Coordinates of C-alpha atoms in Angstrom, one line a residue:
Chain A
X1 CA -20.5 12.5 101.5
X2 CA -20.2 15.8 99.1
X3 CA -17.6 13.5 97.0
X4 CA -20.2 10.9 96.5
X5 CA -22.7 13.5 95.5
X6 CA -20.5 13.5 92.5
X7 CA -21.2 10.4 91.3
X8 CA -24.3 9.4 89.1
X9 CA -26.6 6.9 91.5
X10 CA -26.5 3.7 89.8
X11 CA -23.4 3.8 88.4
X12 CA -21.0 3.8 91.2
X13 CA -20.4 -0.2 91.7
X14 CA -20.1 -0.1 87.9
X15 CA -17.3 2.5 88.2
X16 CA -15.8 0.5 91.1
X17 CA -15.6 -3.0 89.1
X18 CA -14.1 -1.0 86.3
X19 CA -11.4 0.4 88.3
X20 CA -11.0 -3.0 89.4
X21 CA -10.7 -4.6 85.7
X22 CA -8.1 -1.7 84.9
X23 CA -5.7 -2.6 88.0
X24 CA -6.3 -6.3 87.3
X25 CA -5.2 -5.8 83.9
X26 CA -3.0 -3.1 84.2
X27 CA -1.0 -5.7 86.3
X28 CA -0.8 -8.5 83.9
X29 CA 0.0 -6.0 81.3
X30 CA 3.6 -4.5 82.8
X31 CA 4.0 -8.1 84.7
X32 CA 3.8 -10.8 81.1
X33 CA 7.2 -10.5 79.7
X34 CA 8.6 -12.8 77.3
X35 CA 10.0 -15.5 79.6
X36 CA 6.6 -15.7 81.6
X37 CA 3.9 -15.8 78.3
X38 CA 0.5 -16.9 79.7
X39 CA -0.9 -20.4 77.7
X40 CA -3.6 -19.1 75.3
X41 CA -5.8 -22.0 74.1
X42 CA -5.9 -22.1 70.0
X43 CA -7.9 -20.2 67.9
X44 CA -8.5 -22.7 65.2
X45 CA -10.2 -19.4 63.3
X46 CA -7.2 -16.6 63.7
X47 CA -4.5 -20.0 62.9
X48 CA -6.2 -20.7 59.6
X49 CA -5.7 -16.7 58.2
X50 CA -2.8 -18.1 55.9
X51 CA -4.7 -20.9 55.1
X52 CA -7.8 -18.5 54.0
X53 CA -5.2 -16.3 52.6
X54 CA -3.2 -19.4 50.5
X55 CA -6.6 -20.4 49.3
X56 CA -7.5 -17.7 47.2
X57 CA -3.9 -16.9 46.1
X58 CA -4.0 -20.7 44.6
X59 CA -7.4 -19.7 42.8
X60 CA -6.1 -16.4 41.5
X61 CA -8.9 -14.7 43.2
X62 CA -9.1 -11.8 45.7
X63 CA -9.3 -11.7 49.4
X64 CA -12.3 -9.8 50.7
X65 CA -12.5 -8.0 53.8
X66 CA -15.3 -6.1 55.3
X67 CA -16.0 -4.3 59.0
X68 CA -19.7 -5.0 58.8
X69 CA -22.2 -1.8 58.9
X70 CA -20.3 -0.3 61.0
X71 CA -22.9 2.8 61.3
X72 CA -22.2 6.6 60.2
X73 CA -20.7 7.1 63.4
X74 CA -17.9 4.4 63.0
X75 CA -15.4 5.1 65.3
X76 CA -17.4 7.7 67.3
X77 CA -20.1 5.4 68.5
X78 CA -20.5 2.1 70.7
X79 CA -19.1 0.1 68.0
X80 CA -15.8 1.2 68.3
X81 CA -14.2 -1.8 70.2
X82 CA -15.5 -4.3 67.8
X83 CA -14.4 -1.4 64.8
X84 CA -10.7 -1.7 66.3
X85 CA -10.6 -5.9 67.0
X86 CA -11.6 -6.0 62.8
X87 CA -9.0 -4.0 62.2
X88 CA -6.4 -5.1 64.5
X89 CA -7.8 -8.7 62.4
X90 CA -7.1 -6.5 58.7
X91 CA -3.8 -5.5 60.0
X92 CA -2.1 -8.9 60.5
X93 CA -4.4 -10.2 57.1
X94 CA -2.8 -7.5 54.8
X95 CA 1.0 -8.5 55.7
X96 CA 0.0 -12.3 55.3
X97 CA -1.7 -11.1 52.0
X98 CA 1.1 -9.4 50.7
X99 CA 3.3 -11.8 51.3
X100 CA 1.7 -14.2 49.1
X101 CA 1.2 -12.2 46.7
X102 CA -2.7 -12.0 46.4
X103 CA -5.1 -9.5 46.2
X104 CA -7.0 -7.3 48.9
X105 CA -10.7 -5.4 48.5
X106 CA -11.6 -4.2 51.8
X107 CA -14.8 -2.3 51.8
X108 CA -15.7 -0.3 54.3
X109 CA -19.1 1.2 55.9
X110 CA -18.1 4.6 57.4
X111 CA -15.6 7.3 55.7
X112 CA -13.7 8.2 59.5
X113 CA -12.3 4.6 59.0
X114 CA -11.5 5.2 55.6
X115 CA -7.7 6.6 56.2
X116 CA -6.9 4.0 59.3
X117 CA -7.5 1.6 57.1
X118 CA -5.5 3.0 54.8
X119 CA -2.7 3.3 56.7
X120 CA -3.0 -0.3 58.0
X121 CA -2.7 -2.4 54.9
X122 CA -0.3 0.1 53.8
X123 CA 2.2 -0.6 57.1
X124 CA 0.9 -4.8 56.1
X125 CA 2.7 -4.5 53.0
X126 CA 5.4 -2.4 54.4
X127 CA 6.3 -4.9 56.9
X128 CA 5.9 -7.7 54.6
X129 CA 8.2 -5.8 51.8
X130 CA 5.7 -5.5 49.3
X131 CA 5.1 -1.5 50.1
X132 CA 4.9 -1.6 45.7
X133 CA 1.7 -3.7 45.7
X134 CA -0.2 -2.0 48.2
X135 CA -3.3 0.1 45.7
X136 CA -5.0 3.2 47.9
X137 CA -7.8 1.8 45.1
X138 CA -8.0 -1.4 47.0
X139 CA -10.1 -0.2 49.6
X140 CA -13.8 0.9 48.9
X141 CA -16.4 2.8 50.5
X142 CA -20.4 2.6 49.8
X143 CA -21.7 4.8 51.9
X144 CA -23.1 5.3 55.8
X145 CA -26.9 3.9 54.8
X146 CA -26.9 0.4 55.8
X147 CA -28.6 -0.9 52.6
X148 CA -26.5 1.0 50.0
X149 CA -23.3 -0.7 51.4
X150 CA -24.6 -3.9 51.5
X151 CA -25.3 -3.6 47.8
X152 CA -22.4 -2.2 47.2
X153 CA -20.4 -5.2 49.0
X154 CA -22.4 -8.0 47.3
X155 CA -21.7 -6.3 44.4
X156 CA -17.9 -6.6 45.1
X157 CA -18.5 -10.5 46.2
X158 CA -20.6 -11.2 43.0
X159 CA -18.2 -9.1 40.7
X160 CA -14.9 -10.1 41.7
X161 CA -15.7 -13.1 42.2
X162 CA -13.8 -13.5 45.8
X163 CA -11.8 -16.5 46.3
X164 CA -11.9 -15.7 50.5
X165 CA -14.0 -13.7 52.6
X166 CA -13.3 -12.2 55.8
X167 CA -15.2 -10.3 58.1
X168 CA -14.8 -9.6 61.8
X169 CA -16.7 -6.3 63.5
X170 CA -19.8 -5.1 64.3
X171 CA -22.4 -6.4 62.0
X172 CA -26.4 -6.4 61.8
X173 CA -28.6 -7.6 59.2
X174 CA -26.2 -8.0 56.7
X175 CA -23.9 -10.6 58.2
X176 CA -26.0 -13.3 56.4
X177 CA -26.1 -11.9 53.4
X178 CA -22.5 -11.6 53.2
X179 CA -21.5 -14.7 54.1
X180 CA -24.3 -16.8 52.1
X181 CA -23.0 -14.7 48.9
X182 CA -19.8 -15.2 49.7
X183 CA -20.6 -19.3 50.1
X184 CA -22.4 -19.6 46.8
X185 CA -19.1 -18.3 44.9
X186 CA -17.5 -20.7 46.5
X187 CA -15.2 -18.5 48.6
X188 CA -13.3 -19.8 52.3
X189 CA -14.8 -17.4 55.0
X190 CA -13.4 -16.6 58.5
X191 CA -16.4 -14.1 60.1
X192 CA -16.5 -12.9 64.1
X193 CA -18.8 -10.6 65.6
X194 CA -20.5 -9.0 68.8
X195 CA -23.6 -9.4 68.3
X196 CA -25.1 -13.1 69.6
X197 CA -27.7 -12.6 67.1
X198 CA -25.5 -12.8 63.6
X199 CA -23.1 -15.4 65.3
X200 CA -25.3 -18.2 64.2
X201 CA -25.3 -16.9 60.8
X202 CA -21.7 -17.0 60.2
X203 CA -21.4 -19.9 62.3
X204 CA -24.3 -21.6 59.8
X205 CA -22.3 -20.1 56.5
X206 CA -18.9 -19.8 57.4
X207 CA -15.4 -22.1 57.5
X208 CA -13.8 -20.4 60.7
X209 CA -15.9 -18.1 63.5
X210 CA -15.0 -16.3 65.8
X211 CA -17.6 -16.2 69.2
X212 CA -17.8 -13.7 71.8
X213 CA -14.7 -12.4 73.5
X214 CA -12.4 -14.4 70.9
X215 CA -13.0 -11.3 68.4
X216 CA -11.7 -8.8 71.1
X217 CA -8.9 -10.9 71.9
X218 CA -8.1 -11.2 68.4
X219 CA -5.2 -8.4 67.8
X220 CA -3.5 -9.7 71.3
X221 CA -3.5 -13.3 70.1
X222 CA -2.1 -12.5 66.2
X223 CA 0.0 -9.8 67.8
X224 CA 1.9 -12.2 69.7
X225 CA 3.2 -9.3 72.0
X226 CA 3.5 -10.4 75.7
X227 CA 1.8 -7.4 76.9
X228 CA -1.4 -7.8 75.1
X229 CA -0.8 -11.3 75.9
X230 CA -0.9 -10.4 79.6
X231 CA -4.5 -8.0 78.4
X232 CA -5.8 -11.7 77.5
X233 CA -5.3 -13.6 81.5
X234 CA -6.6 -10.2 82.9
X235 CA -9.6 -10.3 80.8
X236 CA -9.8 -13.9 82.0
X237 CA -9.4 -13.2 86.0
X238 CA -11.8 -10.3 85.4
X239 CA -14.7 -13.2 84.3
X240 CA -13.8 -15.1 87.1
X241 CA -14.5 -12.2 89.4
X242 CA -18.0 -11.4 87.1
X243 CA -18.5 -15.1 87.7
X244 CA -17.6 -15.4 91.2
X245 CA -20.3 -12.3 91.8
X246 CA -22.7 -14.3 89.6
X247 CA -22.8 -17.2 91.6
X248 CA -22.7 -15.7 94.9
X249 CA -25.1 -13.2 94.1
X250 CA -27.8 -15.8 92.5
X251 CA -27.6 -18.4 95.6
X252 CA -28.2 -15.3 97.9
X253 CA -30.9 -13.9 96.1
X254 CA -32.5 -17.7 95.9
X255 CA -32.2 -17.9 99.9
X256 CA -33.9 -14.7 100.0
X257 CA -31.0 -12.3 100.0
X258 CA -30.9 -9.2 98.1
X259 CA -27.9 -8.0 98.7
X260 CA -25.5 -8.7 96.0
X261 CA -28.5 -7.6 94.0
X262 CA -28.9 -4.4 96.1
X263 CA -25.2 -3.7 95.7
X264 CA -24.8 -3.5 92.2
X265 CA -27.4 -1.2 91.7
X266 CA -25.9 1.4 94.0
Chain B
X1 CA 11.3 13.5 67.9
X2 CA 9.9 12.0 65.2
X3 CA 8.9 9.0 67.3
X4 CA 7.3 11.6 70.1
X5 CA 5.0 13.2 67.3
X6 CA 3.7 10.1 65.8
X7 CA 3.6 7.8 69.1
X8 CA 3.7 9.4 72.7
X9 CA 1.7 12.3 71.8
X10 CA -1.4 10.5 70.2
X11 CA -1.1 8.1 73.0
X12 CA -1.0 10.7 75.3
X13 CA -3.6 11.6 73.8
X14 CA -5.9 9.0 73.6
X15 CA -5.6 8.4 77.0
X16 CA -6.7 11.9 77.9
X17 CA -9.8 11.9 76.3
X18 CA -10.7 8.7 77.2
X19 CA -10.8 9.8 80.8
X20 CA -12.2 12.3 80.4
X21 CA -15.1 10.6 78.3
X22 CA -15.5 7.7 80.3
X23 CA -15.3 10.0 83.5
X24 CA -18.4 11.6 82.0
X25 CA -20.3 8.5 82.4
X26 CA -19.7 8.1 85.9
X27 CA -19.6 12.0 87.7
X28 CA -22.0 15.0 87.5
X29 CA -19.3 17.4 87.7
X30 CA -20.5 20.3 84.6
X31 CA -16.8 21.1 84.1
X32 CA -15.9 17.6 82.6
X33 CA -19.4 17.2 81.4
X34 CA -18.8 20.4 79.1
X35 CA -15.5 19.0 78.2
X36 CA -16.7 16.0 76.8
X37 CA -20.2 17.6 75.0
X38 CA -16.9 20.0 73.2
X39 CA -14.5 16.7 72.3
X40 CA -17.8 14.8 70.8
X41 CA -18.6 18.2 68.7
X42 CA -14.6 18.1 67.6
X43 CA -15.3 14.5 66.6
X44 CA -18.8 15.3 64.7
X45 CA -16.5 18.0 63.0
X46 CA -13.5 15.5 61.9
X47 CA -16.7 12.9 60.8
X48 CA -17.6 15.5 58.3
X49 CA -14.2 15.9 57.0
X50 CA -14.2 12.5 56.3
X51 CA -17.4 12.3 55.0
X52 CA -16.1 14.2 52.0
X53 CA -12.9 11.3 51.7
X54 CA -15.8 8.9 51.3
X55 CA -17.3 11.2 48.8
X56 CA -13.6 11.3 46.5
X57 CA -14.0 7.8 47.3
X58 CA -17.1 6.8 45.6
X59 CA -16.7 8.6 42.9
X60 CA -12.9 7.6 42.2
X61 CA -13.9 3.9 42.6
X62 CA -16.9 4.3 39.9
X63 CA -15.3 6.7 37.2
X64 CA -12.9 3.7 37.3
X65 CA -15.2 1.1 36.8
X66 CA -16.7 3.5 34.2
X67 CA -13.1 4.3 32.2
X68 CA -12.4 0.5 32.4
X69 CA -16.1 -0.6 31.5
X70 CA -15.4 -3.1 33.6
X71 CA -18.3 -5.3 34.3
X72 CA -21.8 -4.1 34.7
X73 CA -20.6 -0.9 34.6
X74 CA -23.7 1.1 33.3
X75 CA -24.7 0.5 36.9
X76 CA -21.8 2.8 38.1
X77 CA -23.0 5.5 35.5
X78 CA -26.6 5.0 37.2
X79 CA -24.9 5.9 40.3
X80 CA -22.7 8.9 39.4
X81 CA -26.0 10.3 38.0
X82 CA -28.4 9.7 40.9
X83 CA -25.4 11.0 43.1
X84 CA -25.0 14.4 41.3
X85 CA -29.0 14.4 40.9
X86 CA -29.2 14.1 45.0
X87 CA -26.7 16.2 45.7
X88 CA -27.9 19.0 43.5
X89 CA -31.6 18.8 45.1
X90 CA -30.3 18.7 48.6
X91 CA -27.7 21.5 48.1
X92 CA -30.8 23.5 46.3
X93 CA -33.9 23.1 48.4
X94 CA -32.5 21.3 51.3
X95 CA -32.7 18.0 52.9
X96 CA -35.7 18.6 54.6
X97 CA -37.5 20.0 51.6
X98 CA -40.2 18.1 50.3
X99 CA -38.8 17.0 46.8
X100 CA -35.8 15.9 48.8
X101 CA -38.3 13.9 50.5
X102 CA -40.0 12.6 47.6
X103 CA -36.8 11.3 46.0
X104 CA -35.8 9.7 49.3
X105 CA -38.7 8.2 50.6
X106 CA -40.1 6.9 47.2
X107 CA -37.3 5.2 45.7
X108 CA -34.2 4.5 47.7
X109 CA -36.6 3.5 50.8
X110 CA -38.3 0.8 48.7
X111 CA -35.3 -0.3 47.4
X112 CA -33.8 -0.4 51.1
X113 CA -36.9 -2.6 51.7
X114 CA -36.8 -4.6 49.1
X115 CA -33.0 -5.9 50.1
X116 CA -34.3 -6.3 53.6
X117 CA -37.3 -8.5 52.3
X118 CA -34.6 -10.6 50.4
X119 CA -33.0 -12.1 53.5
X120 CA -36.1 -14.7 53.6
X121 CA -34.2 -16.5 50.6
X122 CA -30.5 -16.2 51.9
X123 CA -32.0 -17.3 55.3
X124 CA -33.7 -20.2 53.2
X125 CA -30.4 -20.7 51.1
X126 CA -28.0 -21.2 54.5
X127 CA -30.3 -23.0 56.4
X128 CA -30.7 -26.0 53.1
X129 CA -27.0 -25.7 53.3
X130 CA -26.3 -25.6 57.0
X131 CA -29.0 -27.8 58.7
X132 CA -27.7 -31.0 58.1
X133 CA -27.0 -34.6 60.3
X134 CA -23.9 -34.7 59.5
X135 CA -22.1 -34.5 63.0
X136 CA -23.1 -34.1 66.6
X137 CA -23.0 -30.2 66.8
X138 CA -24.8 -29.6 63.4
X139 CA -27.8 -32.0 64.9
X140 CA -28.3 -30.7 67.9
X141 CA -28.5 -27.3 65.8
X142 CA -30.8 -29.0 63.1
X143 CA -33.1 -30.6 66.0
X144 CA -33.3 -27.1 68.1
X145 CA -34.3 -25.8 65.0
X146 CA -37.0 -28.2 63.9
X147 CA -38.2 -27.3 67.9
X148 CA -38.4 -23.4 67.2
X149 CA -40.0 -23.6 64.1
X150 CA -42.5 -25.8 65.2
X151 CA -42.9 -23.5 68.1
X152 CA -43.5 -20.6 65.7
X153 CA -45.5 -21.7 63.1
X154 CA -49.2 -22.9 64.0
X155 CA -49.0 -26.2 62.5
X156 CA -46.6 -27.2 65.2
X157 CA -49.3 -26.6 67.9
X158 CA -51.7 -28.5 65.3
X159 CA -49.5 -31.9 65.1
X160 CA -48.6 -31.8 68.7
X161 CA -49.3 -29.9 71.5
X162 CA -46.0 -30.4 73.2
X163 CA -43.9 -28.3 70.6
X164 CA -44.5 -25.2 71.3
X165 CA -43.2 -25.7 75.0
X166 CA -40.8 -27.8 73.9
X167 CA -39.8 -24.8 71.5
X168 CA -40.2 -22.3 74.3
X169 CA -37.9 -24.1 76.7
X170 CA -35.0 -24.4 74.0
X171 CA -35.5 -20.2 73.4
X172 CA -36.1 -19.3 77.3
X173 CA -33.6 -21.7 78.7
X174 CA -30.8 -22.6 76.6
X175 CA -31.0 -19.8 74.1
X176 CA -30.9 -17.3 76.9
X177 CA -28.4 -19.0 79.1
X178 CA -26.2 -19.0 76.3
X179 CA -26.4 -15.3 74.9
X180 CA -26.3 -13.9 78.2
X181 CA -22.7 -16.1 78.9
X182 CA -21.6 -14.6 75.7
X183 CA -23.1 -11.1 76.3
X184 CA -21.5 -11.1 79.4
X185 CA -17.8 -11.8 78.3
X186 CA -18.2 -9.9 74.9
X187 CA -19.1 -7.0 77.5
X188 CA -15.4 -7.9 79.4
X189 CA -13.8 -7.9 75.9
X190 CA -14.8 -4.6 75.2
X191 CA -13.7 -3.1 78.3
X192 CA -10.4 -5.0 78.2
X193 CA -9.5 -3.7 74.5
X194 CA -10.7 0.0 75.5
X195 CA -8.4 0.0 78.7
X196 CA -5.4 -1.9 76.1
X197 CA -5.9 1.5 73.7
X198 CA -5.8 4.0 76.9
X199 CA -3.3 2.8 78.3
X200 CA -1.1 2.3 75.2
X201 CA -1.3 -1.8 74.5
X202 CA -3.4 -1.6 71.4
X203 CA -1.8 0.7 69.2
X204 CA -2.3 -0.6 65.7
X205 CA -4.7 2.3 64.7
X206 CA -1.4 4.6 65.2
X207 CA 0.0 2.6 62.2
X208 CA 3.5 1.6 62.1
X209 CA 4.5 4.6 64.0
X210 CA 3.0 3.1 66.6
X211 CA 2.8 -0.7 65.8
X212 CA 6.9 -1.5 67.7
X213 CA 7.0 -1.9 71.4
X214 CA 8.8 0.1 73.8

């Protein structure tokens, strides 16, 4: 009784399904290997990188990538899984970039990310054996106030005239700006984000989207590495445990029986 | 060694304070509630530091646009001053002086305003572009639409006065249905990718010391 004392009320059946998602996946992590990789249905929007990436090589015009406002906090704040799916997404676009020989902006909302970035394109071109292309220039910041780097960035789009556009994190008002800006120069867009209220802007303005949980799973899919692989079926048997609780909980509760209800609010 | 410095140890790492942080949510014990009020000072602190690469940054970027007089590049000069300007005011009176105040307030906040009042036209631009019968998906989107707007605006009630609960049932049913199916397995991808950095899965922010399997 004096252990449970320790816990905050309301938040113990919450600690108890995470501890739950953590085994689940912890299991499919160190259990995928190569010879057992689980069958990920396509992502028509993470296949067509090259094809974003070939289209603006063949125009002579530069890729674009942004992380959306991704507030002065950046990696600090509640933002931070989307921050790391983007750039798990800008790690695998800056090898495919370099080895076709085009050109990367990236701009960026939030100095702390400023040097990670860095480091990723720079291990892209690395990898791809183009560590002489790579330009510390290429990446830009605009500053933490949500307005200033949106000018800033549709200054980029307008300016260099961007022959692709790609943009996958956490983004607010600005998501339709970008990609409407990026549309009227013509440019091929890829765009994924949390929040359910931008995805219909990028899925109004852009080529490829990414919905939901397809941005998280994003670095696993490109990746290709059986353990995040394995991350990808426990994030899968983990919805069919949320939904499992769903249904069983909402018949209950609609033959008068609180309890599902009841429990998760202990 | 080398591989211990730049891999095992920021793992080890990671996973620490993760633990710890996340334990915070969960327990009222003050010893790992102090711990975690001293690691999100530490990061405040590191955001500072690289506040001022954002600073080198901006200022790198525009002298360049400047020295190249690359296109529109007056407006980088515009910048640089206003920059040097602000900082000058806010390192002399403050940032909670009143001409710091006046500066802020009275010119960037109106021009904040006036992007944000410019979305009306790139929401007008995407939707001539977007709402379209071309296929099955991009009518359902264009009808749904039509239904909301209606719902919205008071002409719809005027023509018909089935719109507005037709618009209300697409919002409250399907609209809601939908976000909270996404909501609820964005909120399953976010755990899964936080317990893939913890445990050491996700390790492309380590760079390409950490970017090879075991």
């Amino acid at each position: 009784m004096i252990a449970l004392t320790l816990f905050i009320e309301g938040r113990i059946i919450q600690l108890v399904y995470l501890v739950i998602m953590v085994v689940i996946i912890s299991y499919f992590l160190n259990t995928i290997k190569k010879e057992n990789l689980p069958k990920i249905r396509q992502i028509p929007a993470l296949d067509a990188i090259p094809e974003i990436v070939g289209r603006a090589t063949e125009t002579g015009r530069p890729v674009h990538f942004t992380l959306g406002w991704t507030r002065p906090e950046g990696l600090r704040g509640g933002n931070a899984a989307t921050i790391l799916a983007g750039l798990s997404v800008l790690s695998h676009l800056s090898n495919i970039v370099a080895e076709m020989g085009a050109e990367l902006i990236v701009t960026l909302g939030s100095p702390d990310i400023i040097p990670v970035a860095t480091e990723i394109i720079q291990d892209g071109y690395a990898a791809a054996g183009y560590m002489e292309a790579f330009n510390p220039d290429q990446i830009l910041f605009f500053g933490t106030e949500q307005f200033a780097y949106i000018s800033g960035v549709l200054g980029v789009i307008g300016r260099e005239n961007i022959g692709s556009n790609v943009m996958v994190g956490p983004f607010a008002g600005e998501a339709l700006m970008f990609a409407e800006a990026a549309a009227r120069e013509g440019a091929m867009q890829l765009a994924g984000t949390q929040s359910v209220y931008q995805t219909p802007f990028f899925i109004a303005c852009c080529d490829y989207f990414l919905i939901g949980e397809e941005v998280y799973a994003a670095g696993a899919y490109l990746s290709k590495e059986p353990r995040q692989l394995g991350s990808i079926r426990g994030q899968d048997a983990s919805k069919i445990l949320s939904l499992i609780t769903l249904i069983i909980g909402s018949l209950l509760s609609i033959l008068g029986n609180n309890f599902v209800l009841n429990l998760l609010n202990m | 060694m080398a591989t211990l410095m730049r891999r095992e140890i920021p793992l080890a790492i990671t996973l620490l304070v993760g633990v710890i942080v996340i334990a915070d949510y969960f327990v009222s014990i003050p010893a790992v509630n102090q711990t975690t009020n001293v690691l999100t000072s530490w990061g405040v602190v590191i955001s500072g530091f690289a506040a001022l690469l954002g600073v080198i940054n901006v200022i790198k970027h525009n002298v360049g646009l400047i020295r190249e007089q690359k296109k529109d590049y007056y407006y980088s000069v515009i910048l640089l001053i206003i920059f040097v300007f602000m900082t000058l005011i806010g390192s002399i009176f403050t940032i909670k002086h009143p001409i710091y105040d006046f500066f802020y307030f009275n010119v960037f906040t109106p021009l904040a305003v006036t992007v944000w009042g410019m979305l009306a036209f790139w929401i007008a631009g995407a939707a001539y572009r977007s709402f379209r019968f071309t296929g099955i998906d991009s009518s359902i989107m264009l009808t749904c639409a039509i239904l909301v707007m209606l719902r919205n605006a008071p002409i719809g009630a005027a023509i018909w006065g089935g719109f507005p609960p037709m618009g209300d049932w697409v919002m409250s049913v399907l609209n809601v249905a939908t976000n909270r199916g996404i909501t609820i397995s964005i909120a399953i991808g976010v755990i899964a990718i936080g317990i893939r950095v913890l445990l050491g899965a996700e390790r492309g922010y380590l760079g390409s010391s950490g970017g090879e399997e075991a």
